[in-house]
PDB file of C-alpha atoms in Angstrom:
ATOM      1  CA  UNK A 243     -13.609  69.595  36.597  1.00 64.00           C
ATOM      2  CA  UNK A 244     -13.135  65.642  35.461  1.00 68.00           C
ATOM      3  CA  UNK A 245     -16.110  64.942  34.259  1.00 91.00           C
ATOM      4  CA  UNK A 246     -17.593  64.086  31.323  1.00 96.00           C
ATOM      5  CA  UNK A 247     -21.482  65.261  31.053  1.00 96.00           C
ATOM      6  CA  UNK A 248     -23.433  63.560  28.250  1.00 97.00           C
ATOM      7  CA  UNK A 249     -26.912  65.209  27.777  1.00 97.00           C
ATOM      8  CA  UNK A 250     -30.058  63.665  26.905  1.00 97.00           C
ATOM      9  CA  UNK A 251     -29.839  61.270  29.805  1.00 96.00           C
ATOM     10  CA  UNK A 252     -32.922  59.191  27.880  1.00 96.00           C
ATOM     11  CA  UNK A 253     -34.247  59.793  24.750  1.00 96.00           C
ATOM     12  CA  UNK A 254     -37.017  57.887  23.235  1.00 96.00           C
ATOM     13  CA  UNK A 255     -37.250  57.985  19.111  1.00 93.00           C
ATOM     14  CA  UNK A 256     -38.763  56.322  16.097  1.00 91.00           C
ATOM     15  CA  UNK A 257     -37.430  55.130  13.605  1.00 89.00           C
ATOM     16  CA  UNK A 258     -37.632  58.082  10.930  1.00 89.00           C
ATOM     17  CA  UNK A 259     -36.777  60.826  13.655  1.00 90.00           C
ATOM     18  CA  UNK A 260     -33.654  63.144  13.891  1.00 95.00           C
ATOM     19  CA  UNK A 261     -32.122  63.421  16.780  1.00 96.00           C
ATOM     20  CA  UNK A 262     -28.804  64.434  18.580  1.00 97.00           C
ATOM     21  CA  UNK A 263     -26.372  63.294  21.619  1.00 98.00           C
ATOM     22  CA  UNK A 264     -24.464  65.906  23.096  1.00 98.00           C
ATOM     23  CA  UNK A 265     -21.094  65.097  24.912  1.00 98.00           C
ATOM     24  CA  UNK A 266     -18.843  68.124  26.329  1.00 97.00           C
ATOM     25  CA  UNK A 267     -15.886  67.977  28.712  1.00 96.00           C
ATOM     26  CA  UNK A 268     -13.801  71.139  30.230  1.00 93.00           C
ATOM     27  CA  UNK A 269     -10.572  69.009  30.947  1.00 93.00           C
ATOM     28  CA  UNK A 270      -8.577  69.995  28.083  1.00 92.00           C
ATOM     29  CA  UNK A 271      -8.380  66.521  26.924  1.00 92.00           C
ATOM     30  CA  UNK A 272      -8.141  66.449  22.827  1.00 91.00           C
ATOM     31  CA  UNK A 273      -9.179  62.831  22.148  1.00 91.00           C
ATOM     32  CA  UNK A 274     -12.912  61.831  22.109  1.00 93.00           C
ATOM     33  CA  UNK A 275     -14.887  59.250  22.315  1.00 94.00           C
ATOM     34  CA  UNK A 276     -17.984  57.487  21.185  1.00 96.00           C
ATOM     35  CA  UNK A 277     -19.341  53.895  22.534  1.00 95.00           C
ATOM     36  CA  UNK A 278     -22.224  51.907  22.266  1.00 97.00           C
ATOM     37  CA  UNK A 279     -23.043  49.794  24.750  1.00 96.00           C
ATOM     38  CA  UNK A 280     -26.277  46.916  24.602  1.00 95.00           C
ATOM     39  CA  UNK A 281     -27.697  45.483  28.184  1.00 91.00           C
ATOM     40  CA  UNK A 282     -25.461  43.239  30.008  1.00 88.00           C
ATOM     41  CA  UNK A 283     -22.440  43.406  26.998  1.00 93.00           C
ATOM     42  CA  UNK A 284     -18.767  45.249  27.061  1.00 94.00           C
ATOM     43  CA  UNK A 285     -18.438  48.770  25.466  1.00 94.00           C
ATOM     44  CA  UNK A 286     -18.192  49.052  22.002  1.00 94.00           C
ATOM     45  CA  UNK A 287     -15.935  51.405  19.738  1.00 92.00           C
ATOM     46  CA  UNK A 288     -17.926  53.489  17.413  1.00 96.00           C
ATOM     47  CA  UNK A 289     -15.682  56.917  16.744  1.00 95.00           C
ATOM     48  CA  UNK A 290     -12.306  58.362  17.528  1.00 92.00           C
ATOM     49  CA  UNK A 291     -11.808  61.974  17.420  1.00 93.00           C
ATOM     50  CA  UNK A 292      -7.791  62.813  17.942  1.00 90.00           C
ATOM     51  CA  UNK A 293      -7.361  66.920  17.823  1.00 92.00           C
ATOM     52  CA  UNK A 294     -11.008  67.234  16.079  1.00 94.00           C
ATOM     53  CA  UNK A 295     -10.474  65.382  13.790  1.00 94.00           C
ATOM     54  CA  UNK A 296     -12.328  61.754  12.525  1.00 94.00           C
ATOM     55  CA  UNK A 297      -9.119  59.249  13.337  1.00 90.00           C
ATOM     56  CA  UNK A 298     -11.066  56.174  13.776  1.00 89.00           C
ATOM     57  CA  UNK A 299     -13.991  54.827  12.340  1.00 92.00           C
ATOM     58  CA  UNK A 300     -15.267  51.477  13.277  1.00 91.00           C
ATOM     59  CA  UNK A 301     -17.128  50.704   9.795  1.00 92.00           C
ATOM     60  CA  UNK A 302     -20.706  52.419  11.785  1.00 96.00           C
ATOM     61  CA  UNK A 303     -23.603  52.774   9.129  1.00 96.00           C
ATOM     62  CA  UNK A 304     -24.011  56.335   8.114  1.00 95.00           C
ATOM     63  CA  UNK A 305     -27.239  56.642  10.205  1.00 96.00           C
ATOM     64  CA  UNK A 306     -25.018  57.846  12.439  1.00 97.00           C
ATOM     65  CA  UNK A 307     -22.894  60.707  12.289  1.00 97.00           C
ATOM     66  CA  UNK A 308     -20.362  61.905  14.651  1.00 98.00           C
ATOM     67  CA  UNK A 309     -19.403  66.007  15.130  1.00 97.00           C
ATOM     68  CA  UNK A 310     -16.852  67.472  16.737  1.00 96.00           C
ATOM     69  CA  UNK A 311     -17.138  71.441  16.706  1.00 95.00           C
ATOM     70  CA  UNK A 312     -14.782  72.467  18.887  1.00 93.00           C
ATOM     71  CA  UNK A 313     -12.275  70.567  21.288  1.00 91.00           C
ATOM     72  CA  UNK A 314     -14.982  70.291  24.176  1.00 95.00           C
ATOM     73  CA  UNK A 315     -17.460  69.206  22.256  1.00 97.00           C
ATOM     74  CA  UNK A 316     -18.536  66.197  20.954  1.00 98.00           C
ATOM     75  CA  UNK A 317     -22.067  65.591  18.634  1.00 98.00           C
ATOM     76  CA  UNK A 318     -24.002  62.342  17.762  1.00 98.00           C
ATOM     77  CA  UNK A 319     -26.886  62.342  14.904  1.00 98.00           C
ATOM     78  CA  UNK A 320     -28.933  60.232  14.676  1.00 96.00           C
ATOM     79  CA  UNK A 321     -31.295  59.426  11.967  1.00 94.00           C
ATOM     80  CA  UNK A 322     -33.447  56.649  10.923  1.00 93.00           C
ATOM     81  CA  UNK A 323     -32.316  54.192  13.101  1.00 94.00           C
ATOM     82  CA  UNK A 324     -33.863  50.862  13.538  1.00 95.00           C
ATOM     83  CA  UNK A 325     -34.811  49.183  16.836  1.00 95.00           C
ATOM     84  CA  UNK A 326     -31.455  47.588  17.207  1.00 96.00           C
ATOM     85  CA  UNK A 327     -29.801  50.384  17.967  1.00 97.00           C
ATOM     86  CA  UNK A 328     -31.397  51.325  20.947  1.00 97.00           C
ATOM     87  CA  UNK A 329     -28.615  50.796  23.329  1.00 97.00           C
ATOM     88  CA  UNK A 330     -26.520  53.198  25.856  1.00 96.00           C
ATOM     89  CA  UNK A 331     -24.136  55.482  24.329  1.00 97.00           C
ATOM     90  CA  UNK A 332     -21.178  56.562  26.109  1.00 96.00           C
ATOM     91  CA  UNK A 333     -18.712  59.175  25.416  1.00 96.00           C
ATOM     92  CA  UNK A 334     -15.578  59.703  26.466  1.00 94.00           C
ATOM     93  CA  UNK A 335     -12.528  61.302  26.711  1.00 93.00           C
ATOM     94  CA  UNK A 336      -8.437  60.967  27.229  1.00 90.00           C
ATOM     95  CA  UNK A 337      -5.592  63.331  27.411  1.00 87.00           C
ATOM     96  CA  UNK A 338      -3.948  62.338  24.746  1.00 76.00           C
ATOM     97  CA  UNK A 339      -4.233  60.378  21.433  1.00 71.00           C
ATOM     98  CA  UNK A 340      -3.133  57.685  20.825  1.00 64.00           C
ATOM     99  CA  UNK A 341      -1.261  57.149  23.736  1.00 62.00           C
ATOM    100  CA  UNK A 342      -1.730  53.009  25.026  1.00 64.00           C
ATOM    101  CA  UNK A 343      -1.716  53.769  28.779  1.00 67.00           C
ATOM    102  CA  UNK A 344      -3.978  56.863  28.693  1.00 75.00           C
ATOM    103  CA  UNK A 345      -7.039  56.609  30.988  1.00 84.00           C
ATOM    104  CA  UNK A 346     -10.269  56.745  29.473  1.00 89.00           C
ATOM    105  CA  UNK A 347     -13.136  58.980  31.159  1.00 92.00           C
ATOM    106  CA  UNK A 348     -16.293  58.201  30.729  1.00 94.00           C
ATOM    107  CA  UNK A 349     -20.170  60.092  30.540  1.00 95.00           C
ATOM    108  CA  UNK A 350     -22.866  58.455  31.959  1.00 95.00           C
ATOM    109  CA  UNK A 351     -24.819  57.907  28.907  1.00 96.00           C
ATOM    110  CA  UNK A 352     -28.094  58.246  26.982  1.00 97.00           C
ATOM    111  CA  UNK A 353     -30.102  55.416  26.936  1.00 96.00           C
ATOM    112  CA  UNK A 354     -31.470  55.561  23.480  1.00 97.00           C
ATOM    113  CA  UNK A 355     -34.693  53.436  22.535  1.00 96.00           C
ATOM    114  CA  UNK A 356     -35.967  53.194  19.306  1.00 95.00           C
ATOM    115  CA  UNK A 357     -39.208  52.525  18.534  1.00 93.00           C
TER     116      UNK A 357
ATOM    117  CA  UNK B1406      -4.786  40.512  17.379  1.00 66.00           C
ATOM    118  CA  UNK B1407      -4.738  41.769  20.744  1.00 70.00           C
ATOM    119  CA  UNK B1408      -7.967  40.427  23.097  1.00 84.00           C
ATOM    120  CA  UNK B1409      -8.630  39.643  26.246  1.00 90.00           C
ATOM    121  CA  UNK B1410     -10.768  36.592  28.373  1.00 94.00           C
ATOM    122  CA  UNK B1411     -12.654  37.579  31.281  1.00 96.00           C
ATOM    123  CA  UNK B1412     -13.307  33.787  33.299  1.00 93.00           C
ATOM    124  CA  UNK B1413     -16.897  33.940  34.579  1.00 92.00           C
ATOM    125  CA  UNK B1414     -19.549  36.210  33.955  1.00 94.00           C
ATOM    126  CA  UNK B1415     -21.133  36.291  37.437  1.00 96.00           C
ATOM    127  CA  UNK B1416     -19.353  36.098  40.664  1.00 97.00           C
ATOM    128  CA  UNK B1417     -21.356  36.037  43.994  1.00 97.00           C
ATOM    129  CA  UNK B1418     -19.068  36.599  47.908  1.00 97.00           C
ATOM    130  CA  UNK B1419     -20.289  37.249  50.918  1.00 97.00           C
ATOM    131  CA  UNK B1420     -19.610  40.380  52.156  1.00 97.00           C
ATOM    132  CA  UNK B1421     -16.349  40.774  54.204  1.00 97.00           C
ATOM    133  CA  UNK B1422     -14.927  38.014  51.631  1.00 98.00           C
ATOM    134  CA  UNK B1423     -12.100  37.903  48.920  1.00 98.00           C
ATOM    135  CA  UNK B1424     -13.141  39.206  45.791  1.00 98.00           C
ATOM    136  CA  UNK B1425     -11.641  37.543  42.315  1.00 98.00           C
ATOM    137  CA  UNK B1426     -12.396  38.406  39.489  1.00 98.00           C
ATOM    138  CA  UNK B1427     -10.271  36.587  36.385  1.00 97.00           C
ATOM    139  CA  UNK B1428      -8.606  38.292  33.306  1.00 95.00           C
ATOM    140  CA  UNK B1429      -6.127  36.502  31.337  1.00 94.00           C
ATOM    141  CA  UNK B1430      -4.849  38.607  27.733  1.00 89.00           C
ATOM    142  CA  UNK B1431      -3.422  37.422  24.308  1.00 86.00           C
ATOM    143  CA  UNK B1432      -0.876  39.345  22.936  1.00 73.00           C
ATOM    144  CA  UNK B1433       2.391  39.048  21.308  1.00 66.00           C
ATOM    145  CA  UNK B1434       3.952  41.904  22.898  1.00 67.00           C
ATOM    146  CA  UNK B1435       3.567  43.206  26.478  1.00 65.00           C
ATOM    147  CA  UNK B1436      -0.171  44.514  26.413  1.00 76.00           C
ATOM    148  CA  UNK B1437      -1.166  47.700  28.513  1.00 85.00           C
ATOM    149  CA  UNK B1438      -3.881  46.458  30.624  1.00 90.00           C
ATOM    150  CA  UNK B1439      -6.785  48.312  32.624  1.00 93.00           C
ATOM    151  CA  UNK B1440      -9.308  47.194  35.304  1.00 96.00           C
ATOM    152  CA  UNK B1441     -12.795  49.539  34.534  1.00 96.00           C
ATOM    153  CA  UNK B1442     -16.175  49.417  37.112  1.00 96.00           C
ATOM    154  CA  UNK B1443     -19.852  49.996  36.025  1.00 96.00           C
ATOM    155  CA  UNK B1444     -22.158  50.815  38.770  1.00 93.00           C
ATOM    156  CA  UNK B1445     -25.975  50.684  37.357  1.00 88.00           C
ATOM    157  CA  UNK B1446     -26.999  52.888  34.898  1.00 82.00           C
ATOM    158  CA  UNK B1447     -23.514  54.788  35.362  1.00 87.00           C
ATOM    159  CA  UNK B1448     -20.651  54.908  32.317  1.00 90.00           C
ATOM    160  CA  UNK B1449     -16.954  53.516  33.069  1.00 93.00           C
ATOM    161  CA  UNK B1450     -14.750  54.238  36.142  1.00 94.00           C
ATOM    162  CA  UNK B1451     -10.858  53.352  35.815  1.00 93.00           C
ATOM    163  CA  UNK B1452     -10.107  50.997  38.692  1.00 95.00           C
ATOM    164  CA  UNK B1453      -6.451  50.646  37.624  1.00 94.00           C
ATOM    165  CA  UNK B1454      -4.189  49.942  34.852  1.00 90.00           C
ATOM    166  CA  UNK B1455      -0.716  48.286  34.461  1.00 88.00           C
ATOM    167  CA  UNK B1456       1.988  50.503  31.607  1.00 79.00           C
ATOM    168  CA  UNK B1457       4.828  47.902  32.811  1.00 76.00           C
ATOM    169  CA  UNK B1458       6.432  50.332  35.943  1.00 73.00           C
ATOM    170  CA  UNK B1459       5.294  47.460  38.605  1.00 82.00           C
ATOM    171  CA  UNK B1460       3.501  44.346  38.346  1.00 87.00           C
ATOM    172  CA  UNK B1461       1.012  44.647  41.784  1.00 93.00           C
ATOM    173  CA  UNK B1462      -0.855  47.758  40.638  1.00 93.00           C
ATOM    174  CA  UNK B1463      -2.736  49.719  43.128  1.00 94.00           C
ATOM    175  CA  UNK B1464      -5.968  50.662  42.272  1.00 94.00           C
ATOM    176  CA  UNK B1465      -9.603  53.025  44.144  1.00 94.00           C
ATOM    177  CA  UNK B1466     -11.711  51.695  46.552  1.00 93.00           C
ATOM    178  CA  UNK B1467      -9.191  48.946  47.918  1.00 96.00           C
ATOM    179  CA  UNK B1468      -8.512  46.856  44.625  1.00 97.00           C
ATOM    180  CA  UNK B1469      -5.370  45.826  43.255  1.00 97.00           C
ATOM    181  CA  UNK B1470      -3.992  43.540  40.127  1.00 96.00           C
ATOM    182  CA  UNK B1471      -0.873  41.249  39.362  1.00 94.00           C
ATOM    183  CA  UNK B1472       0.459  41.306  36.192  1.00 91.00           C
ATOM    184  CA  UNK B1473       1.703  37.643  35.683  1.00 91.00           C
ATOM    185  CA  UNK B1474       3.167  37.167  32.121  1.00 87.00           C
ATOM    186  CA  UNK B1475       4.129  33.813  32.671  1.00 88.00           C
ATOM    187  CA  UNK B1476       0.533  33.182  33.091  1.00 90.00           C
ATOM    188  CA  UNK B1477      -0.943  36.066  30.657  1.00 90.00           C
ATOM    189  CA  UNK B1478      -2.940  37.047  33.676  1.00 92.00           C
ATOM    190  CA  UNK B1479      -4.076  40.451  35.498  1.00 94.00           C
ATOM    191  CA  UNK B1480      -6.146  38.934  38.590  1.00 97.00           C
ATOM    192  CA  UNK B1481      -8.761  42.178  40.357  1.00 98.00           C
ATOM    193  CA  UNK B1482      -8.333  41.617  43.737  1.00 98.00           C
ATOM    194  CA  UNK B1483      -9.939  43.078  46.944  1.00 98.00           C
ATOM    195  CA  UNK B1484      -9.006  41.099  50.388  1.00 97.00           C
ATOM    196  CA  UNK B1485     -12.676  42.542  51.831  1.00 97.00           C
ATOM    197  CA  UNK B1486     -15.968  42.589  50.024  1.00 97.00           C
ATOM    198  CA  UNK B1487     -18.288  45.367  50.376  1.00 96.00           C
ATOM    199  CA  UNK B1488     -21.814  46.255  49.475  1.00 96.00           C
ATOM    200  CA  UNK B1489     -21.178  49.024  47.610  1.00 95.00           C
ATOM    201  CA  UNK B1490     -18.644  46.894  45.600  1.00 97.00           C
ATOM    202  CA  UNK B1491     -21.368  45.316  43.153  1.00 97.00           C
ATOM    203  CA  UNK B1492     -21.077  46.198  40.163  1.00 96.00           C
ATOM    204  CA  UNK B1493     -19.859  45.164  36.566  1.00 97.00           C
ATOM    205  CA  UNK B1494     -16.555  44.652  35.678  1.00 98.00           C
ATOM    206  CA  UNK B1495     -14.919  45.216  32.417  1.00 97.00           C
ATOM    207  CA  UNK B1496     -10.964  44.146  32.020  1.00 95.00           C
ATOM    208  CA  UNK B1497      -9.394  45.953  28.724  1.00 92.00           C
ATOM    209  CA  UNK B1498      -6.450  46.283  26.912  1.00 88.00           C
ATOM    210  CA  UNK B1499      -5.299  48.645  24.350  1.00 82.00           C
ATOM    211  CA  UNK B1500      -4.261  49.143  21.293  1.00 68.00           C
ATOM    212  CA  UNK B1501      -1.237  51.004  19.864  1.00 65.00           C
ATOM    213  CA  UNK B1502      -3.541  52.511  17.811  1.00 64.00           C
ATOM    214  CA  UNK B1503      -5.103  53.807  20.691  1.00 65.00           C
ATOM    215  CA  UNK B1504      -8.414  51.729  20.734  1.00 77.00           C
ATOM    216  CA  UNK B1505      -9.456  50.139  24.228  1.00 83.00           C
ATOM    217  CA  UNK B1506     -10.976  46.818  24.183  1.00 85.00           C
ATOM    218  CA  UNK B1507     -12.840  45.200  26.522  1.00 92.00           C
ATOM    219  CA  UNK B1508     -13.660  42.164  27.696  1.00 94.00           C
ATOM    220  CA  UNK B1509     -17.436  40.434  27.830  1.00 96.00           C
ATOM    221  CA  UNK B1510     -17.520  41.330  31.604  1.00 96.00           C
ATOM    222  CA  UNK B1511     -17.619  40.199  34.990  1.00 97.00           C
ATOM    223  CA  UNK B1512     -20.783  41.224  37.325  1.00 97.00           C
ATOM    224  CA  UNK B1513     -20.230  41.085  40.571  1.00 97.00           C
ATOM    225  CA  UNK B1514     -23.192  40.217  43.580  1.00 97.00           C
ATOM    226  CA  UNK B1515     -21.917  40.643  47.254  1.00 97.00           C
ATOM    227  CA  UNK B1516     -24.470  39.042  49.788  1.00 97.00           C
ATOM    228  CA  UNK B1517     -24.877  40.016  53.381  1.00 94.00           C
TER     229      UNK B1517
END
């Protein structure tokens, strides 16, 4: 199994709903992954998890918080966003931390939009 | 700070034709450099990716790159355009730190 299944595929909110993305992957990788990505623009870093654990955080407001319960599993809440965040959010994963050559696999994403 | 400069943000060949698609990097030490495609509505795929063992790097689906440090360059090439070939395409280098960044993109149209 390489593959890395993001789940909701869409998901429409306003602006003082909660939600969550859900990322898993069964590849035994222990580095994770969140990006967020606006239309026709390169993937940007939002979260690092390395072994579970928050390594890297890319100054992203607190209206979103990342979760990592387990080593397959990777969380994104969401609450009270505002209609500039509606964007597609990738996960993904790599085999090891930290490591400059490792390959990167990637979700498809949720298209979030905010209204 | 590490970066890299993808030259033109649309390319359009004809199918059956050379595909280039321009990267060049800024780094003060030799970078580790990747090649990724986005089909439509789709997340990343890695095309390829150069960790210094060979400068022509072999990548899927018929692409390759050149690593030229005398130019800070890593070229995607693909001698024969197909259909099924357009797509975005992000060049990226990484971090010690671990952190990927990407360029702003190239899309790439193939006509019939």
């Amino acid at each position: 199994d390489t593959e890395v299944t993001q789940t909701p595929k869409h998901l429409v909110m306003g602006m003082t709903n909660k939600k969550s993305l859900k990322c898993e992957q069964h590849m035994g990788h222990r580095a994770m992954y969140w990006y967020k990505q606006k239309a026709k623009k390169p993937p940007e870093l939002m979260f690092v998890y390395s072994y579970e654990k928050l390594s890297i955080n890319e100054s992203v407001p607190s209206r979103f918080s990342p979760e990592c319960p387990n080593s397959s599993l990777l969380n994104l809440h969401l609450h009270a966003l505002q209609p500039e965040d509606s964007a597609l959010y990738l996960c993904a994963s790599s085999q090891a931390p930290r490591a400059t050559d490792e390959k990167l696999f990637f979700g498809s994403g949720t298209q979030l939009s905010v209204l | 700070a590490q970066s890299v400069t993808q030259l033109g943000s649309h390319v359009s060949v004809s199918e059956g034709a050379l595909v280039l698609l321009r990267c060049n990097y800024s780094s003060s030490v030799p970078p580790y450099l990747f090649w990724y495609v986005q089909y439509p509505n789709q997340g990343l795929q890695l095309l390829l990716k150069y960790t210094s063992a060979a400068t022509l790097v072999k990548g899927i689906n018929g692409f390759e790159a050149e690593f030229k440090k005398s130019e800070t360059s890593f070229h995607l090439t693909k001698p024969s355009a197909h259909m099924s070939d357009a797509a975005e395409y992000f060049c990226a280098v990484s971090y010690r730190t671990g952190k990927l960044i990407f360029g702003q993109g190239t899309t790439l149209q193939v006509k019939p």
